[in-house]
C-alpha cells in the first residue's frame, strides 16, 4: 500500500521542499496556536520547524480515506509525545488542510514552548 506523499516527504527529511505538496491557501490547525496558519510558505516553515523540535519522529500508523490520518510518535525535550496529522487533499493531489493534535499535555506544553522559540528565530511566524 503506498504511503501518503506528506508522510513520504517527512520520513525522507524533505522538509525544505515540502511546500510543493500544499495549495497556495493551505490551512494548518496547530495544537498549540489559537488561530490557524494560512498559506504555503507559512505552513511549510512550521512543518520544517517541527522537524527540528521533535526527535525520533516516526509515523506508526496511516489511515487513508477522503481525509488521511497519520499517527506519529516522537520525543520533545526527553518527553514522549504522540500525535495525529489529519490531512485533507484536493482532487489534484495538493494538501489544502492539515490539522495536528498531540498528547499528553505535559509534552504538548513543552512542544509549544520549543516551537515558539524555533519560530522566533529569524522572525518566522
Phi, psi and omega in degrees: 000127181291148179271158178297141181303326177296314178300314181301318180294316180295314181296330179275357180073025183269044183290337180289339180244011185294337180303334180294345179275349187257151170288164178300327184249031179306147180242129176247120174262109185271148177285349186237012178228140182290317182259148179288157172264138184232133175113144184305309185296315181296315181293319178298321178298317181292317178299320178296321179295321178301319180297334178279321186281317182271135180251149178063031184298129182213120171284125181247357178201143177224129178241123183246137174198212175301325174239132179271149174236122179245111179270140183221163174227148178197187171231152175223117181053039178084358180260138175289138178225139176239151179200178178216132173259121174259119189239121175258128183242135177286172179300332180277002177092354180274144180279126178247352177206136179224120178242128184242134175232142179224159177208165351283174186303316182301314179292322179297322179294315177296319177303315180300317180296315181293321178294318179300317179294317181294318182286337178289338178295124177070019176068028179290167186302000000 
